[in-house]
């Protein structure tokens, strides 16, 4: 692959990630190189992936067993990686993903306890080879605080409906992976204001672009 860049946003449910991705998109729209950016989300980001997303998050009649859940997340990733991320990186684009394999470590590895983190990383390697994000924003917040500030009127999806103990294990999973791969992680204190977090994100991305070989 050539010199594109890959940036991911991560965090437990209700951490404020969607708000930050939205603000970041708005910021990108003001940049003169805005066409160099490609936004994707996981699960989803392709026709097939969006169908898988629906099955994973909304289809409750026959919820997937944990191993089926893991494989569906991986199927969505394989499709997204080969059809969208890899070609865009080869063209020198900056791909921004709302979730990637750190979510699988935290949710299916730590919270579902299907396989351990090393095994989940190995499965991801089958799809991605050595490919990794250049930069990962992790919005760190304890789930008990995150869920308290979430709008109680909002519809919760299948993962959000899991018990607090599940979300605490997700939190532990993120501690693990953010320490293991700390060279790419920017750990953000998600209790800070929306604006402060946005400014930190923009500063880190500008820094990454400045220090990369990519010409913008
Ligand atoms: P979100 O994109 O709105 O944050 O919702 C995606 C949900 O799917 C969220 O609860 C995290 C979960 N998830 C996993 O459990 N494993 C994964 O590999 C991914 C990408 C997401």
Tab-separated table of N, CA and C in Angstrom, residues 94-168:
chain	number	residue	atom	x	y	z
A	94	UNK	N	-6.888	9.665	3.100
A	94	UNK	CA	-6.906	9.591	4.567
A	94	UNK	C	-8.247	8.966	4.943
A	95	UNK	N	-8.193	7.731	5.403
A	95	UNK	CA	-9.432	7.025	5.735
A	95	UNK	C	-9.693	7.173	7.234
A	96	UNK	N	-10.918	7.568	7.561
A	96	UNK	CA	-11.310	7.765	8.961
A	96	UNK	C	-12.410	6.760	9.289
A	97	UNK	N	-12.149	5.886	10.255
A	97	UNK	CA	-13.130	4.843	10.568
A	97	UNK	C	-13.711	5.026	11.966
A	98	UNK	N	-15.039	4.966	12.016
A	98	UNK	CA	-15.755	4.962	13.290
A	98	UNK	C	-15.793	3.495	13.729
A	99	UNK	N	-14.841	3.111	14.554
A	99	UNK	CA	-14.570	1.751	15.061
A	99	UNK	C	-13.776	0.905	14.071
A	100	UNK	N	-12.945	0.034	14.648
A	100	UNK	CA	-12.181	-0.952	13.856
A	100	UNK	C	-11.831	-2.103	14.788
A	101	UNK	N	-10.676	-2.750	14.619
A	101	UNK	CA	-10.496	-4.015	15.343
A	101	UNK	C	-10.341	-3.882	16.853
A	102	UNK	N	-10.011	-2.686	17.350
A	102	UNK	CA	-9.943	-2.529	18.818
A	102	UNK	C	-11.310	-2.818	19.448
A	103	UNK	N	-12.378	-2.497	18.707
A	103	UNK	CA	-13.732	-2.790	19.209
A	103	UNK	C	-13.905	-4.298	19.394
A	104	UNK	N	-13.362	-5.071	18.461
A	104	UNK	CA	-13.515	-6.535	18.558
A	104	UNK	C	-12.744	-7.083	19.756
A	105	UNK	N	-11.567	-6.501	20.013
A	105	UNK	CA	-10.785	-6.920	21.195
A	105	UNK	C	-11.614	-6.641	22.455
A	106	UNK	N	-12.154	-5.409	22.517
A	106	UNK	CA	-12.855	-4.986	23.736
A	106	UNK	C	-14.189	-5.719	23.915
A	107	UNK	N	-14.970	-5.806	22.844
A	107	UNK	CA	-16.339	-6.338	22.976
A	107	UNK	C	-16.378	-7.876	22.911
A	108	UNK	N	-15.790	-8.447	21.831
A	108	UNK	CA	-15.898	-9.909	21.704
A	108	UNK	C	-14.802	-10.600	22.524
A	109	UNK	N	-13.624	-9.975	22.613
A	109	UNK	CA	-12.545	-10.574	23.398
A	109	UNK	C	-12.789	-10.436	24.888
A	110	UNK	N	-12.819	-9.207	25.369
A	110	UNK	CA	-12.920	-8.992	26.821
A	110	UNK	C	-14.335	-9.168	27.361
A	111	UNK	N	-15.331	-8.609	26.678
A	111	UNK	CA	-16.675	-8.623	27.262
A	111	UNK	C	-17.396	-9.946	27.020
A	112	UNK	N	-17.339	-10.469	25.797
A	112	UNK	CA	-17.999	-11.762	25.527
A	112	UNK	C	-17.136	-12.941	25.957
A	113	UNK	N	-15.846	-12.684	26.093
A	113	UNK	CA	-14.897	-13.730	26.523
A	113	UNK	C	-14.950	-14.958	25.606
A	114	UNK	N	-15.055	-14.735	24.300
A	114	UNK	CA	-15.109	-15.871	23.366
A	114	UNK	C	-13.710	-16.446	23.204
A	115	UNK	N	-12.780	-15.554	22.811
A	115	UNK	CA	-11.376	-15.931	22.675
A	115	UNK	C	-10.590	-14.849	23.387
A	116	UNK	N	-9.307	-15.110	23.669
A	116	UNK	CA	-8.562	-14.020	24.310
A	116	UNK	C	-8.088	-13.020	23.249
A	117	UNK	N	-7.549	-11.914	23.742
A	117	UNK	CA	-7.204	-10.804	22.852
A	117	UNK	C	-6.216	-11.240	21.772
A	118	UNK	N	-5.236	-12.069	22.140
A	118	UNK	CA	-4.229	-12.496	21.155
A	118	UNK	C	-4.891	-13.286	20.028
A	119	UNK	N	-5.866	-14.115	20.394
A	119	UNK	CA	-6.548	-14.906	19.356
A	119	UNK	C	-7.387	-14.003	18.444
A	120	UNK	N	-8.016	-13.016	19.054
A	120	UNK	CA	-8.812	-12.071	18.241
A	120	UNK	C	-7.881	-11.291	17.300
A	121	UNK	N	-6.707	-10.927	17.808
A	121	UNK	CA	-5.749	-10.216	16.946
A	121	UNK	C	-5.327	-11.111	15.778
A	122	UNK	N	-5.147	-12.396	16.066
A	122	UNK	CA	-4.753	-13.338	14.997
A	122	UNK	C	-5.840	-13.430	13.930
A	123	UNK	N	-7.104	-13.484	14.374
A	123	UNK	CA	-8.208	-13.551	13.403
A	123	UNK	C	-8.232	-12.287	12.539
A	124	UNK	N	-7.968	-11.158	13.178
A	124	UNK	CA	-7.943	-9.906	12.420
A	124	UNK	C	-6.797	-9.891	11.406
A	125	UNK	N	-5.693	-10.503	11.795
A	125	UNK	CA	-4.541	-10.581	10.879
A	125	UNK	C	-4.890	-11.334	9.607
A	126	UNK	N	-5.792	-12.322	9.727
A	126	UNK	CA	-6.207	-13.072	8.534
A	126	UNK	C	-6.848	-12.132	7.522
A	127	UNK	N	-7.527	-11.117	8.027
A	127	UNK	CA	-8.223	-10.173	7.141
A	127	UNK	C	-7.291	-9.040	6.715
A	128	UNK	N	-6.485	-8.564	7.668
A	128	UNK	CA	-5.783	-7.295	7.467
A	128	UNK	C	-4.290	-7.430	7.186
A	129	UNK	N	-3.730	-8.625	7.376
A	129	UNK	CA	-2.274	-8.750	7.301
A	129	UNK	C	-1.657	-7.864	8.377
A	130	UNK	N	-0.664	-7.060	7.980
A	130	UNK	CA	0.009	-6.214	8.980
A	130	UNK	C	-0.627	-4.827	9.084
A	131	UNK	N	-1.689	-4.607	8.339
A	131	UNK	CA	-2.307	-3.273	8.306
A	131	UNK	C	-2.875	-2.868	9.665
A	132	UNK	N	-2.563	-1.633	10.079
A	132	UNK	CA	-3.011	-1.099	11.377
A	132	UNK	C	-3.340	0.382	11.218
A	133	UNK	N	-4.143	0.931	12.114
A	133	UNK	CA	-4.341	2.393	12.061
A	133	UNK	C	-3.041	3.136	12.350
A	134	UNK	N	-2.866	4.315	11.731
A	134	UNK	CA	-1.742	5.185	12.102
A	134	UNK	C	-2.034	5.906	13.401
A	135	UNK	N	-3.320	6.178	13.620
A	135	UNK	CA	-3.727	6.953	14.793
A	135	UNK	C	-5.098	6.468	15.249
A	136	UNK	N	-5.231	6.269	16.557
A	136	UNK	CA	-6.514	5.827	17.100
A	136	UNK	C	-6.912	6.738	18.252
A	137	UNK	N	-8.061	7.382	18.120
A	137	UNK	CA	-8.591	8.182	19.229
A	137	UNK	C	-9.453	7.282	20.093
A	138	UNK	N	-9.081	7.186	21.349
A	138	UNK	CA	-9.878	6.393	22.283
A	138	UNK	C	-10.529	7.353	23.278
A	139	UNK	N	-11.847	7.430	23.219
A	139	UNK	CA	-12.590	8.298	24.145
A	139	UNK	C	-12.853	7.508	25.418
A	140	UNK	N	-12.012	7.797	26.394
A	140	UNK	CA	-12.022	6.991	27.618
A	140	UNK	C	-12.984	7.578	28.660
A	141	UNK	N	-13.928	6.747	29.071
A	141	UNK	CA	-14.863	7.165	30.123
A	141	UNK	C	-15.434	5.892	30.760
A	142	UNK	N	-15.568	5.903	32.083
A	142	UNK	CA	-16.131	4.720	32.742
A	142	UNK	C	-17.589	4.566	32.310
A	143	UNK	N	-18.040	3.314	32.039
A	143	UNK	CA	-19.402	3.136	31.514
A	143	UNK	C	-20.482	3.655	32.457
A	144	UNK	N	-20.252	3.560	33.767
A	144	UNK	CA	-21.303	4.030	34.689
A	144	UNK	C	-21.522	5.536	34.541
A	145	UNK	N	-20.466	6.264	34.188
A	145	UNK	CA	-20.604	7.718	33.983
A	145	UNK	C	-21.191	7.971	32.586
A	146	UNK	N	-20.688	7.221	31.605
A	146	UNK	CA	-21.147	7.414	30.219
A	146	UNK	C	-22.652	7.203	30.102
A	147	UNK	N	-23.155	6.127	30.692
A	147	UNK	CA	-24.575	5.819	30.534
A	147	UNK	C	-25.463	6.779	31.315
A	148	UNK	N	-24.928	7.318	32.414
A	148	UNK	CA	-25.702	8.271	33.209
A	148	UNK	C	-26.028	9.522	32.389
A	149	UNK	N	-25.052	9.953	31.565
A	149	UNK	CA	-25.283	11.199	30.829
A	149	UNK	C	-26.007	10.966	29.500
A	150	UNK	N	-26.202	9.688	29.120
A	150	UNK	CA	-26.924	9.409	27.867
A	150	UNK	C	-28.410	9.701	28.056
A	151	UNK	N	-29.025	10.212	27.007
A	151	UNK	CA	-30.452	10.537	27.046
A	151	UNK	C	-31.275	9.297	27.365
A	152	UNK	N	-32.029	9.305	28.427
A	152	UNK	CA	-32.774	8.095	28.788
A	152	UNK	C	-33.859	7.768	27.759
A	153	UNK	N	-34.275	8.777	26.976
A	153	UNK	CA	-35.315	8.552	25.979
A	153	UNK	C	-34.820	7.855	24.719
A	154	UNK	N	-33.492	7.784	24.553
A	154	UNK	CA	-32.948	7.232	23.317
A	154	UNK	C	-33.178	5.731	23.200
A	155	UNK	N	-33.380	5.246	21.966
A	155	UNK	CA	-33.509	3.800	21.749
A	155	UNK	C	-32.143	3.143	21.860
A	156	UNK	N	-32.066	2.097	22.663
A	156	UNK	CA	-30.774	1.426	22.808
A	156	UNK	C	-30.708	0.233	21.859
A	157	UNK	N	-29.519	0.013	21.231
A	157	UNK	CA	-29.390	-1.162	20.370
A	157	UNK	C	-29.011	-2.384	21.209
A	158	UNK	N	-28.853	-3.537	20.518
A	158	UNK	CA	-28.644	-4.803	21.239
A	158	UNK	C	-27.400	-4.761	22.138
A	159	UNK	N	-26.323	-4.116	21.686
A	159	UNK	CA	-25.093	-4.071	22.489
A	159	UNK	C	-25.267	-3.109	23.674
A	160	UNK	N	-25.903	-1.972	23.383
A	160	UNK	CA	-26.085	-0.970	24.457
A	160	UNK	C	-26.951	-1.507	25.597
A	161	UNK	N	-27.827	-2.462	25.240
A	161	UNK	CA	-28.736	-3.018	26.254
A	161	UNK	C	-28.039	-3.989	27.203
A	162	UNK	N	-26.804	-4.352	26.903
A	162	UNK	CA	-26.078	-5.281	27.776
A	162	UNK	C	-25.906	-4.672	29.171
A	163	UNK	N	-25.709	-5.550	30.159
A	163	UNK	CA	-25.589	-5.094	31.551
A	163	UNK	C	-24.320	-4.266	31.768
A	164	UNK	N	-24.323	-3.518	32.858
A	164	UNK	CA	-23.169	-2.676	33.188
A	164	UNK	C	-21.885	-3.509	33.267
A	165	UNK	N	-21.985	-4.729	33.822
A	165	UNK	CA	-20.786	-5.586	33.955
A	165	UNK	C	-20.151	-5.849	32.583
A	166	UNK	N	-20.972	-5.995	31.547
A	166	UNK	CA	-20.481	-6.191	30.180
A	166	UNK	C	-19.678	-4.956	29.748
A	167	UNK	N	-20.263	-3.783	29.982
A	167	UNK	CA	-19.594	-2.549	29.545
A	167	UNK	C	-18.323	-2.279	30.352
A	168	UNK	N	-18.305	-2.771	31.598
A	168	UNK	CA	-17.072	-2.625	32.380
A	168	UNK	C	-15.948	-3.479	31.788
